[in-house]
Amino acid sequence: MGDLVQHLINGLAAGTIYALVALGYTMVYGVLKLINFAHGDVMMVGTFGAYAVAVGLGRPAQSSLLGVAAIFLVAMGGCALLGLFIERFAYRPLREKPRLTALITAIGISFTLSYGFQLDFGPLPGAAPRAFPEIIPPREWLVFGDRTVVIWNWQVISLLIALLLMVALQALVYRSRFGRAMRAVSFDHRTAALMGIPVDRVIALTFMLGSALAAGAGILFAIKDTVVQPLMGLYVGLKAFVAAVIGGIGNVPGAVVGGLLLGLVEEFVVGYSSSSWRDAVAFSFLILVLLVRPSGLFGTVTAEKV
Amino acid sequence: MASLPAPLRGVFPVLLALLLLGALQVVVGQLPFFVYLSSVVGVNVILAVSLNIVNGMTGQFSIGHAGFMAVGAYVGGKLALEMKDLAISGIPHGVSDQLQLLASLAVGGAAAGVAGFLVGLPSLRLRGDYLAIVTLGFGEMIRVIVSNLEVFGRALGLSGIPQTSSFMMIWMCVFVVVLVARRIQDSAHGRSLLAIREDEVAAEAMGVDTTAYKVRAFVISSFFAGVAGALFAHFVPIINPGSFTFVKSIEVVTMVVAGGLGSISGSIVAAVVLTLLPEVLRSLFLQVGGLEGGAALAQKVDQIRMPVYGILLVILMLSRPQGVFGSRELWDAFPRWWGRGRRAEE
């Protein structure tokens, strides 16, 4: 019983991270119809930014309320700029080209970032994993009074942030002027442009938003994993993409549900077999979903027009 | 060649290549560094040309090629380990070794072909970027499954596979894959593949059984990836799941994209250049830079390879998305000299 509950909690905690990264994925896909393969690596860059700020602040300051806020703001702001840069120089020139061209570019950016950060000349961090400072001092709650079921404070904080962001993003997409512009661009960006919507600006802002979300998710991921390293984004990014597809890509609540579901399934499969199967779970789940219900759990089925 | 009777015309180039490579084997077979280098290059050329059949000719973007390479490497390697103590009597030792190698290449390739069929059948229903992600997923799943199997040594991999890959065998395989790719390109089959690449719906409307063609292209491509993997297993001291991550797949994709989607000679040139460049730079640094500085620089070459591939992909997509060669071929420059320039497309 305790085992089961603990797996449930761990699964939800892992799923929370996938959900947060998937939110950024789904926003960008929703607007651009582009699998932003580099999303996970933008997350990695943001996490390294947060690491640098936290180390720069030093021990007492980094876990004060102001310090934590500064860490999040700098990392998210930096990533927003990085996202803007990537969109402007790598994706925008390819917008009218076949979609695969943009996908290959995204793969290229992903490799440039993740392996570029493994170099160790100049300011680049090098390949070695490093301990992420405890910016939120870990605290545990023993549910039954002993160690059978343990909940950590950061697990709860991450889950709350994910749910909060989901509600906020949903409101942004469906209740604001900007959200209406986003949906219009997503529907048909040429017509949207004719209707006076600044398509380039909407896409750039969506990218910045998605990248900032990735940075936030990265920090929470680093708190969970306690280390940062240059390749951390590759697999998390892929799995978050899987989560977004499971929930129906382009759908905000779907991304969160998909992320939590993926985290739970992964945790249970690993918990009751062996951890060496972990990486196969997400992909078998993805293939199953795409074969049975290609538009995901909450996606709408669209017919292909010729 | 035109004066030869038809059945001979098919065999003639193979015999010619066999003779040429046999002669070369005698000349260069004694230079270990050259043999190693040409093996690495040869394997990558096979991978790139075979991936080009799917990604270039058929236009289905697969990024899981390393998975099929893994199947070939493990199945072929395991077979070679089982056959290690056997030798065919009555013929020289070296010949017997090569025949065993040929057997494990065939079995490894066939296993990879079967894997390709199993993967292709469901996933080729998907299109474009979804297909790409699913092939990536399958590639990773193959790797995870392999690293969980006791027979394949789990995470440790297989070691002690006889090192029998020879210059001649590798380049014979290269020759065969290029020949097959070219024959496909020039055939009705190849025209159907090109039709699928250009417009799947239109191809279907013209009576092309798109699913069957796509799956067939996928199986052929995986077969040769398996052959490449089995060859690879016969010249590296150890194979483990780490050699077949999706980083390897992306490496091959970079070669195909850089050379030009649909251009066989483009894939060959790109594979040769992208493989030789780091290897040559590394050995150059090792020789020129002295012991310590040279080793450090050589290590830098290894480190810098992947980001360079990444930047290369981005720059290519922005400036020349069709690749350096486009869908043209090197041998179009000498139409009379080679096959009289009758090309299916253009």
PDB file of C-alpha atoms in Angstrom, chain B residues 79-181:
ATOM      1  CA  LEU B  79      26.299 -15.200 -34.822  1.00  0.00           C
ATOM      2  CA  ALA B  80      30.003 -14.519 -35.351  1.00  0.00           C
ATOM      3  CA  LEU B  81      30.667 -15.244 -31.686  1.00  0.00           C
ATOM      4  CA  GLU B  82      28.816 -18.554 -31.989  1.00  0.00           C
ATOM      5  CA  MET B  83      30.775 -19.454 -35.124  1.00  0.00           C
ATOM      6  CA  LYS B  84      34.082 -18.298 -33.708  1.00  0.00           C
ATOM      7  CA  ASP B  85      35.625 -21.745 -33.195  1.00  0.00           C
ATOM      8  CA  LEU B  86      34.362 -23.135 -36.469  1.00  0.00           C
ATOM      9  CA  ALA B  87      36.206 -23.060 -39.750  1.00  0.00           C
ATOM     10  CA  ILE B  88      35.222 -24.413 -43.124  1.00  0.00           C
ATOM     11  CA  SER B  89      37.654 -27.216 -43.915  1.00  0.00           C
ATOM     12  CA  GLY B  90      39.397 -27.602 -47.231  1.00  0.00           C
ATOM     13  CA  ILE B  91      39.833 -23.892 -47.966  1.00  0.00           C
ATOM     14  CA  PRO B  92      42.410 -21.402 -46.686  1.00  0.00           C
ATOM     15  CA  HIS B  93      41.751 -19.889 -43.282  1.00  0.00           C
ATOM     16  CA  GLY B  94      41.330 -16.349 -44.569  1.00  0.00           C
ATOM     17  CA  VAL B  95      38.707 -17.368 -47.110  1.00  0.00           C
ATOM     18  CA  SER B  96      36.778 -19.306 -44.509  1.00  0.00           C
ATOM     19  CA  ASP B  97      36.803 -16.229 -42.258  1.00  0.00           C
ATOM     20  CA  GLN B  98      35.420 -14.084 -45.037  1.00  0.00           C
ATOM     21  CA  LEU B  99      32.672 -16.599 -45.790  1.00  0.00           C
ATOM     22  CA  GLN B 100      31.668 -16.600 -42.135  1.00  0.00           C
ATOM     23  CA  LEU B 101      31.686 -12.815 -42.181  1.00  0.00           C
ATOM     24  CA  LEU B 102      29.462 -12.901 -45.238  1.00  0.00           C
ATOM     25  CA  ALA B 103      27.051 -15.208 -43.396  1.00  0.00           C
ATOM     26  CA  SER B 104      26.836 -12.932 -40.385  1.00  0.00           C
ATOM     27  CA  LEU B 105      26.370  -9.902 -42.663  1.00  0.00           C
ATOM     28  CA  ALA B 106      23.488 -11.647 -44.394  1.00  0.00           C
ATOM     29  CA  VAL B 107      21.865 -12.710 -41.141  1.00  0.00           C
ATOM     30  CA  GLY B 108      22.414  -9.320 -39.482  1.00  0.00           C
ATOM     31  CA  GLY B 109      21.006  -7.549 -42.518  1.00  0.00           C
ATOM     32  CA  ALA B 110      18.015  -9.869 -42.695  1.00  0.00           C
ATOM     33  CA  ALA B 111      17.256  -9.348 -38.993  1.00  0.00           C
ATOM     34  CA  ALA B 112      17.420  -5.599 -39.472  1.00  0.00           C
ATOM     35  CA  GLY B 113      15.183  -5.935 -42.521  1.00  0.00           C
ATOM     36  CA  VAL B 114      12.602  -7.790 -40.456  1.00  0.00           C
ATOM     37  CA  ALA B 115      12.856  -5.092 -37.792  1.00  0.00           C
ATOM     38  CA  GLY B 116      12.375  -2.497 -40.513  1.00  0.00           C
ATOM     39  CA  PHE B 117       9.250  -4.271 -41.696  1.00  0.00           C
ATOM     40  CA  LEU B 118       7.821  -4.444 -38.174  1.00  0.00           C
ATOM     41  CA  VAL B 119       8.562  -0.764 -37.582  1.00  0.00           C
ATOM     42  CA  GLY B 120       7.580   0.439 -41.011  1.00  0.00           C
ATOM     43  CA  LEU B 121       4.220  -1.219 -41.229  1.00  0.00           C
ATOM     44  CA  PRO B 122       2.543   0.767 -38.460  1.00  0.00           C
ATOM     45  CA  SER B 123       4.595   3.966 -38.530  1.00  0.00           C
ATOM     46  CA  LEU B 124       4.529   4.712 -42.230  1.00  0.00           C
ATOM     47  CA  ARG B 125       0.862   5.595 -41.853  1.00  0.00           C
ATOM     48  CA  LEU B 126       2.105   8.777 -40.253  1.00  0.00           C
ATOM     49  CA  ARG B 127       3.494  11.695 -42.175  1.00  0.00           C
ATOM     50  CA  GLY B 128       6.226  14.260 -41.969  1.00  0.00           C
ATOM     51  CA  ASP B 129       7.368  15.300 -38.543  1.00  0.00           C
ATOM     52  CA  TYR B 130       5.262  12.720 -36.708  1.00  0.00           C
ATOM     53  CA  LEU B 131       6.880   9.937 -38.698  1.00  0.00           C
ATOM     54  CA  ALA B 132      10.281  11.395 -37.837  1.00  0.00           C
ATOM     55  CA  ILE B 133       9.553  11.345 -34.112  1.00  0.00           C
ATOM     56  CA  VAL B 134       8.121   7.820 -34.249  1.00  0.00           C
ATOM     57  CA  THR B 135      11.145   6.451 -36.088  1.00  0.00           C
ATOM     58  CA  LEU B 136      13.294   8.128 -33.482  1.00  0.00           C
ATOM     59  CA  GLY B 137      11.172   6.461 -30.814  1.00  0.00           C
ATOM     60  CA  PHE B 138      11.499   3.059 -32.442  1.00  0.00           C
ATOM     61  CA  GLY B 139      15.257   3.489 -32.787  1.00  0.00           C
ATOM     62  CA  GLU B 140      15.530   4.275 -29.097  1.00  0.00           C
ATOM     63  CA  MET B 141      13.225   1.396 -28.188  1.00  0.00           C
ATOM     64  CA  ILE B 142      15.360  -1.067 -30.129  1.00  0.00           C
ATOM     65  CA  ARG B 143      18.356   0.211 -28.206  1.00  0.00           C
ATOM     66  CA  VAL B 144      16.597  -0.130 -24.848  1.00  0.00           C
ATOM     67  CA  ILE B 145      15.378  -3.643 -25.687  1.00  0.00           C
ATOM     68  CA  VAL B 146      18.859  -4.704 -26.788  1.00  0.00           C
ATOM     69  CA  SER B 147      20.397  -3.315 -23.623  1.00  0.00           C
ATOM     70  CA  ASN B 148      17.945  -5.353 -21.542  1.00  0.00           C
ATOM     71  CA  LEU B 149      18.616  -8.703 -23.199  1.00  0.00           C
ATOM     72  CA  GLU B 150      20.912 -11.157 -21.466  1.00  0.00           C
ATOM     73  CA  VAL B 151      22.056 -12.718 -24.784  1.00  0.00           C
ATOM     74  CA  PHE B 152      23.384  -9.377 -25.947  1.00  0.00           C
ATOM     75  CA  GLY B 153      25.329  -8.710 -22.780  1.00  0.00           C
ATOM     76  CA  ARG B 154      22.995  -5.965 -21.520  1.00  0.00           C
ATOM     77  CA  ALA B 155      24.750  -2.640 -20.998  1.00  0.00           C
ATOM     78  CA  LEU B 156      28.200  -4.206 -21.392  1.00  0.00           C
ATOM     79  CA  GLY B 157      27.554  -5.266 -24.974  1.00  0.00           C
ATOM     80  CA  LEU B 158      29.373  -7.918 -26.935  1.00  0.00           C
ATOM     81  CA  SER B 159      33.123  -8.260 -27.064  1.00  0.00           C
ATOM     82  CA  GLY B 160      35.504 -10.713 -28.649  1.00  0.00           C
ATOM     83  CA  ILE B 161      33.792 -10.697 -32.033  1.00  0.00           C
ATOM     84  CA  PRO B 162      36.383 -11.873 -34.579  1.00  0.00           C
ATOM     85  CA  GLN B 163      37.910  -8.840 -36.271  1.00  0.00           C
ATOM     86  CA  THR B 164      37.465 -10.116 -39.791  1.00  0.00           C
ATOM     87  CA  SER B 165      36.060  -7.059 -41.578  1.00  0.00           C
ATOM     88  CA  SER B 166      38.377  -6.617 -44.506  1.00  0.00           C
ATOM     89  CA  PHE B 167      38.884  -3.694 -46.819  1.00  0.00           C
ATOM     90  CA  MET B 168      37.565  -5.789 -49.675  1.00  0.00           C
ATOM     91  CA  MET B 169      34.397  -6.944 -47.917  1.00  0.00           C
ATOM     92  CA  ILE B 170      33.472  -3.479 -46.685  1.00  0.00           C
ATOM     93  CA  TRP B 171      33.927  -1.821 -50.029  1.00  0.00           C
ATOM     94  CA  MET B 172      32.163  -4.676 -51.767  1.00  0.00           C
ATOM     95  CA  CYS B 173      29.170  -3.942 -49.543  1.00  0.00           C
ATOM     96  CA  VAL B 174      29.510  -0.247 -50.356  1.00  0.00           C
ATOM     97  CA  PHE B 175      29.524  -1.123 -54.023  1.00  0.00           C
ATOM     98  CA  VAL B 176      26.448  -3.322 -53.692  1.00  0.00           C
ATOM     99  CA  VAL B 177      24.434  -0.729 -51.766  1.00  0.00           C
ATOM    100  CA  VAL B 178      25.298   1.968 -54.294  1.00  0.00           C
ATOM    101  CA  LEU B 179      24.440  -0.356 -57.157  1.00  0.00           C
ATOM    102  CA  VAL B 180      21.114  -1.298 -55.579  1.00  0.00           C
ATOM    103  CA  ALA B 181      20.265   2.332 -54.849  1.00  0.00           C
TER     104      ALA B 181
END
